[in-house]
Structures are given as C-alpha cells and as structure tokens.
Tab-separated table of C-alpha atoms in Angstrom:
chain	number	residue	atom	x	y	z
A	1	MET	CA	-15.461	-4.936	-15.658
A	2	ALA	CA	-16.302	-1.451	-17.105
A	3	HIS	CA	-14.057	1.895	-15.750
A	4	PRO	CA	-15.402	5.166	-15.959
A	5	THR	CA	-14.422	7.326	-19.555
A	6	GLN	CA	-13.680	3.927	-21.135
A	7	LEU	CA	-14.513	3.908	-25.003
A	8	GLY	CA	-13.851	0.151	-25.908
A	9	PHE	CA	-15.680	-3.133	-24.369
A	10	GLN	CA	-14.389	-4.769	-21.404
A	11	ASP	CA	-11.194	-6.890	-21.499
A	12	ALA	CA	-12.367	-10.661	-23.207
A	13	ALA	CA	-12.963	-13.572	-20.964
A	14	SER	CA	-13.997	-15.873	-23.111
A	15	PRO	CA	-13.099	-17.016	-26.398
A	16	VAL	CA	-16.193	-16.027	-28.019
A	17	MET	CA	-15.733	-12.659	-26.730
A	18	GLU	CA	-12.059	-11.984	-28.446
A	19	GLU	CA	-13.528	-13.003	-31.480
A	20	LEU	CA	-16.001	-10.149	-30.865
A	21	LEU	CA	-13.760	-7.830	-30.358
A	22	HIS	CA	-11.401	-8.885	-33.494
A	23	PHE	CA	-14.431	-8.540	-35.260
A	24	HIS	CA	-15.187	-5.577	-33.847
A	25	ASP	CA	-11.209	-3.855	-34.880
A	26	HIS	CA	-11.811	-5.464	-38.242
A	27	ALA	CA	-15.281	-3.970	-39.280
A	28	LEU	CA	-14.003	-0.360	-37.582
A	29	MET	CA	-10.926	-0.225	-39.658
A	30	ILE	CA	-13.527	-0.809	-42.870
A	31	VAL	CA	-15.635	1.854	-41.702
A	32	PHE	CA	-12.202	4.227	-41.257
A	33	LEU	CA	-11.352	3.708	-44.516
A	34	ILE	CA	-14.430	4.432	-46.146
A	35	SER	CA	-14.833	7.453	-44.374
A	36	THR	CA	-11.772	8.802	-45.282
A	37	LEU	CA	-12.039	8.202	-48.624
A	38	VAL	CA	-15.736	9.825	-48.987
A	39	LEU	CA	-14.250	12.764	-46.873
A	40	TYR	CA	-10.926	13.039	-49.340
A	41	ILE	CA	-14.258	13.149	-52.620
A	42	ILE	CA	-15.747	15.953	-50.746
A	43	ILE	CA	-13.187	18.132	-49.960
A	44	ALA	CA	-11.901	17.714	-53.219
A	45	MET	CA	-15.522	18.389	-55.026
A	46	VAL	CA	-15.931	21.455	-52.844
A	47	SER	CA	-12.390	22.901	-53.250
A	48	THR	CA	-11.763	22.717	-57.154
A	49	LYS	CA	-12.935	24.195	-59.540
A	50	LEU	CA	-11.937	21.893	-62.367
A	51	THR	CA	-14.053	19.430	-63.893
A	52	ASN	CA	-13.144	15.741	-65.042
A	53	LYS	CA	-15.573	14.591	-68.298
A	54	TYR	CA	-14.357	11.030	-67.498
A	55	ILE	CA	-15.536	11.083	-64.065
A	56	LEU	CA	-19.170	12.749	-65.319
A	57	ASP	CA	-19.651	9.920	-67.525
A	58	SER	CA	-17.671	6.887	-67.138
A	59	GLN	CA	-18.830	2.986	-67.395
A	60	GLU	CA	-15.397	1.764	-65.932
A	61	ILE	CA	-15.994	4.142	-62.741
A	62	GLU	CA	-19.410	2.919	-62.281
A	63	ILE	CA	-18.316	-0.909	-62.670
A	64	VAL	CA	-15.844	-0.016	-59.666
A	65	TRP	CA	-17.968	1.808	-57.357
A	66	THR	CA	-20.618	-1.089	-57.497
A	67	ILE	CA	-18.227	-4.002	-57.530
A	68	LEU	CA	-16.362	-2.465	-54.791
A	69	PRO	CA	-19.326	-1.965	-52.204
A	70	ALA	CA	-20.661	-5.921	-52.693
A	71	VAL	CA	-16.536	-7.101	-52.066
A	72	ILE	CA	-16.660	-4.903	-48.970
A	73	LEU	CA	-19.744	-6.381	-47.516
A	74	VAL	CA	-18.897	-9.802	-48.408
A	75	LEU	CA	-15.196	-9.345	-46.172
A	76	ILE	CA	-17.584	-7.978	-43.530
A	77	ALA	CA	-20.090	-10.814	-43.854
A	78	LEU	CA	-18.054	-13.859	-43.719
A	79	PRO	CA	-16.478	-13.244	-40.105
A	80	SER	CA	-19.578	-12.254	-39.039
A	81	LEU	CA	-21.311	-15.385	-40.003
A	82	ARG	CA	-18.536	-17.442	-38.728
A	83	ILE	CA	-18.698	-15.718	-35.271
A	84	LEU	CA	-22.558	-16.072	-35.497
A	85	TYR	CA	-22.348	-19.967	-35.505
A	86	LEU	CA	-19.537	-20.107	-33.142
A	87	MET	CA	-21.862	-18.459	-30.654
A	88	ASP	CA	-24.508	-20.974	-31.143
A	89	GLU	CA	-22.292	-23.879	-30.768
A	90	ILE	CA	-22.312	-26.059	-27.698
A	91	ASN	CA	-20.173	-29.360	-27.874
A	92	ASP	CA	-20.286	-31.658	-24.543
A	93	PRO	CA	-20.779	-28.751	-21.535
A	94	HIS	CA	-19.470	-29.979	-18.373
A	95	LEU	CA	-21.993	-27.986	-16.541
A	96	THR	CA	-25.590	-27.242	-16.908
A	97	ILE	CA	-27.235	-24.014	-15.262
A	98	LYS	CA	-30.465	-22.980	-15.409
A	99	ALA	CA	-30.859	-19.178	-14.973
A	100	MET	CA	-34.612	-18.322	-14.296
A	101	GLY	CA	-35.610	-14.285	-14.397
A	102	HIS	CA	-38.002	-12.980	-11.743
A	103	GLN	CA	-39.223	-9.628	-11.292
A	104	TRP	CA	-36.806	-8.325	-10.006
A	105	TYR	CA	-33.979	-11.086	-9.110
A	106	TRP	CA	-32.596	-14.004	-11.026
A	107	SER	CA	-32.749	-17.987	-9.706
A	108	TYR	CA	-30.170	-20.226	-10.334
A	109	GLU	CA	-30.216	-24.492	-10.520
A	110	TYR	CA	-27.375	-26.579	-11.102
A	111	THR	CA	-28.925	-29.103	-12.854
A	112	ASP	CA	-25.903	-31.672	-12.393
A	113	TYR	CA	-26.525	-32.079	-8.950
A	114	GLU	CA	-29.742	-33.410	-6.940
A	115	ASN	CA	-30.501	-30.084	-4.625
A	116	LEU	CA	-27.975	-27.320	-5.335
A	117	GLY	CA	-29.972	-23.751	-6.055
A	118	PHE	CA	-30.213	-20.122	-5.170
A	119	ASP	CA	-31.965	-16.929	-5.700
A	120	SER	CA	-29.200	-14.040	-6.590
A	121	TYR	CA	-30.679	-10.760	-5.309
A	122	MET	CA	-28.933	-7.539	-5.560
A	123	VAL	CA	-26.920	-6.049	-2.227
A	124	PRO	CA	-28.603	-2.687	-1.408
A	125	THR	CA	-26.049	0.075	-1.212
A	126	GLN	CA	-26.127	0.276	2.553
A	127	ASP	CA	-25.150	-3.278	2.780
A	128	LEU	CA	-21.859	-3.010	0.675
A	129	ALA	CA	-18.598	-4.345	1.743
A	130	THR	CA	-15.848	-2.013	0.884
A	131	GLY	CA	-14.483	-2.618	-2.812
A	132	GLN	CA	-18.002	-4.042	-3.650
A	133	PHE	CA	-19.741	-2.219	-6.566
A	134	ARG	CA	-22.963	-0.147	-6.377
A	135	LEU	CA	-26.186	-1.844	-8.271
A	136	LEU	CA	-24.044	-4.585	-9.213
A	137	GLU	CA	-22.993	-6.828	-6.328
A	138	THR	CA	-24.919	-9.542	-5.350
A	139	ASP	CA	-25.796	-12.037	-2.468
A	140	HIS	CA	-25.041	-15.367	-4.198
A	141	ARG	CA	-22.593	-15.529	-7.058
A	142	MET	CA	-23.043	-17.919	-9.893
A	143	VAL	CA	-19.875	-19.718	-9.431
A	144	VAL	CA	-18.747	-22.195	-12.412
A	145	PRO	CA	-15.233	-23.734	-13.235
A	146	MET	CA	-12.900	-21.697	-15.586
A	147	GLU	CA	-11.597	-23.655	-18.964
A	148	SER	CA	-14.961	-25.977	-18.935
A	149	PRO	CA	-17.813	-25.368	-21.173
A	150	VAL	CA	-20.521	-24.303	-19.015
A	151	ARG	CA	-24.099	-24.485	-21.040
A	152	VAL	CA	-26.921	-21.643	-19.340
A	153	LEU	CA	-30.474	-22.484	-19.748
A	154	VAL	CA	-32.459	-19.056	-19.634
A	155	SER	CA	-36.012	-18.764	-18.716
A	156	ALA	CA	-38.221	-16.522	-17.125
A	157	GLU	CA	-41.316	-16.805	-14.220
A	158	ASP	CA	-43.236	-13.350	-15.357
A	159	VAL	CA	-42.132	-11.182	-17.988
A	160	LEU	CA	-39.178	-10.760	-20.468
A	161	HIS	CA	-35.649	-10.387	-18.990
A	162	SER	CA	-32.388	-11.053	-20.487
A	163	TRP	CA	-29.227	-12.375	-19.167
A	164	ALA	CA	-26.396	-10.842	-20.127
A	165	VAL	CA	-22.415	-10.634	-19.095
A	166	PRO	CA	-20.359	-8.593	-21.839
A	167	SER	CA	-17.077	-9.567	-21.103
A	168	LEU	CA	-17.907	-13.396	-21.584
A	169	GLY	CA	-19.605	-12.479	-24.686
A	170	VAL	CA	-23.113	-13.443	-23.361
A	171	LYS	CA	-26.679	-12.334	-24.163
A	172	MET	CA	-29.850	-14.367	-24.317
A	173	ASP	CA	-33.450	-13.341	-23.775
A	174	ALA	CA	-35.536	-14.858	-21.119
A	175	VAL	CA	-38.520	-15.564	-21.937
A	176	PRO	CA	-41.868	-17.051	-20.065
A	177	GLY	CA	-42.715	-20.750	-21.493
A	178	ARG	CA	-39.543	-21.022	-23.414
A	179	LEU	CA	-36.385	-21.953	-22.547
A	180	ASN	CA	-33.279	-20.647	-24.428
A	181	GLN	CA	-29.953	-21.781	-24.380
A	182	THR	CA	-26.311	-20.307	-24.548
A	183	ALA	CA	-23.055	-21.460	-23.510
A	184	PHE	CA	-19.243	-19.905	-22.774
A	185	ILE	CA	-16.041	-20.746	-21.646
A	186	ALA	CA	-14.382	-18.745	-19.363
A	187	SER	CA	-10.702	-18.538	-19.959
A	188	ARG	CA	-9.594	-17.132	-17.015
A	189	PRO	CA	-10.374	-17.101	-13.124
A	190	GLY	CA	-12.618	-13.529	-12.095
A	191	VAL	CA	-15.545	-12.097	-11.485
A	192	PHE	CA	-17.784	-11.153	-14.281
A	193	TYR	CA	-20.306	-8.427	-13.990
A	194	GLY	CA	-23.419	-8.300	-15.979
A	195	GLN	CA	-27.217	-7.205	-15.725
A	196	CYS	CA	-30.814	-7.438	-16.992
A	197	SER	CA	-30.713	-6.073	-20.804
A	198	GLU	CA	-34.760	-6.053	-21.225
A	199	ILE	CA	-36.709	-3.455	-20.061
A	200	CYS	CA	-38.661	-5.816	-17.550
A	201	GLY	CA	-40.533	-3.088	-14.903
A	202	ALA	CA	-39.591	-0.804	-11.983
A	203	ASN	CA	-37.054	-1.981	-10.684
A	204	HIS	CA	-35.038	-3.585	-13.893
A	205	SER	CA	-31.955	-1.817	-13.024
A	206	PHE	CA	-31.480	-3.330	-9.866
A	207	MET	CA	-31.225	-7.564	-10.960
A	208	PRO	CA	-27.629	-7.463	-11.573
A	209	ILE	CA	-25.988	-10.620	-12.559
A	210	VAL	CA	-22.297	-11.612	-11.250
A	211	VAL	CA	-20.364	-14.619	-12.501
A	212	GLU	CA	-17.247	-16.102	-10.367
A	213	ALA	CA	-14.894	-18.345	-12.630
A	214	VAL	CA	-12.973	-20.479	-9.977
A	215	PRO	CA	-10.209	-23.462	-10.712
A	216	LEU	CA	-12.241	-26.643	-10.886
A	217	GLU	CA	-10.423	-27.833	-7.477
A	218	HIS	CA	-12.272	-24.660	-5.781
A	219	PHE	CA	-15.551	-24.929	-7.506
A	220	GLU	CA	-15.921	-28.703	-6.221
A	221	ASN	CA	-14.966	-27.578	-2.480
A	222	TRP	CA	-17.629	-24.642	-3.316
A	223	SER	CA	-20.473	-27.112	-4.403
A	224	SER	CA	-20.112	-29.543	-1.528
A	225	LEU	CA	-20.332	-26.588	0.609
A	226	MET	CA	-23.708	-25.506	-0.720
A	227	LEU	CA	-24.903	-29.009	-0.630
A	228	GLU	CA	-23.665	-29.355	2.583
A	229	ASP	CA	-25.880	-26.178	3.700
A	230	ALA	CA	-28.803	-27.407	1.399
C-alpha cells in the first residue's frame, strides 16, 4: 500500500515485482554514474581555461565513447529482456480467474468452479468502515491462495480498461473482444490494491481492484461459502 510522500515503489508481494525492483535499482545506479560523469565534465570544461589538444582530436577517445555506451546499453537490455520473458511465463496455474472490465466496475469469474463469480464495485465514501481506504475499497475482493500460480484472463465488455495491481507487478489491458492473460504468485498473505490504468470514461477513477491473498485452507473455506451463497 502506498503512503503519502512515498518516493519509491510499493513493497513487492510477488517474485516478478521483486525482480522489477532489483532491475529498477540496477538501471538507476547506471543513470547516477552517467549523470555524475557528465556533470563533472561540464564543470571541468566551464571552470578551466586550459585546453588539451589530445582531447580535441583523438581516435582513442572516440573509440571509447562509442563502445562504452553500447556496453552500458547491453548491461541494461539483458536483465530487462530476462524479466520481460519471466512476466510472460505461465506454468501450470493452480487457479484461473476471468476479470471483465465494465463501466465502471470489475466482474470476476472463477472458471475452475461451476458457479463462482461476482461483481466488484467501489465502496462509496459515506459507507466506508474504519480503516478502509477511500476510492480503493471494494464491496467484493478478489480472493486468491498465496504461494500458488494464479492466471488472470482479462477482457472488457464496453471500452478499454486496464487491470493493474502494482505490488504484484501486474498490469494487463482489457480490450473488448480480446482475451489477454497474465499471471502472478502472491508470496505473502495480505490485501493489495490497484486501479484501472486506462482512461475509460467519466468514472475511470472509481473502479478499484482489491486482491486478497490468503492461505490455501482459508481460500477453500471462502470458496465453499461463496458457492453455498450462490
């Protein structure tokens, strides 16, 4: 959960998000080093009247400042491609959930069960209980078992939406007439918040996403209760 004045990302709740955080730190350190070097050269050029003729015309320096940026780009591209393929990897999911975007709410269908599905609307501000978050809480949470691969099939019924939960490292566009898929593993129990990340109309800001990760035993109890109510 993000908090006021936060500068970094939310705490990672999935292995993919941990990899993304590590890659962010890796790329940021490279940017800091380049920025420091460029700033030093600018200050040196402005503050000194001396001129070095070997810098003005030197094939060795030109070779270095051509090859070095290429090496740096490779050091950034290789881990980036690795994470990109990891995010597309879906191996033997234990649970499949279909998330449908509507104007302006989400509906979830647990396709491994015969009749388990519900709509998820934002809780109005006047109905919030103590401790609940304004514009982020829903009347029905998407409950998933922790430490289990979960596949999410994402689509929309009317306009473009986007199903995104930052702490799980998940963001997938919901396109009418198209079925996209993504996957995640919740590495710890908790409640993780997200929002529609594609401008979809007047109430775009009012269709939050709440994923609750629980131990497998609790998930089985919850699904049994939901099936009885259905």
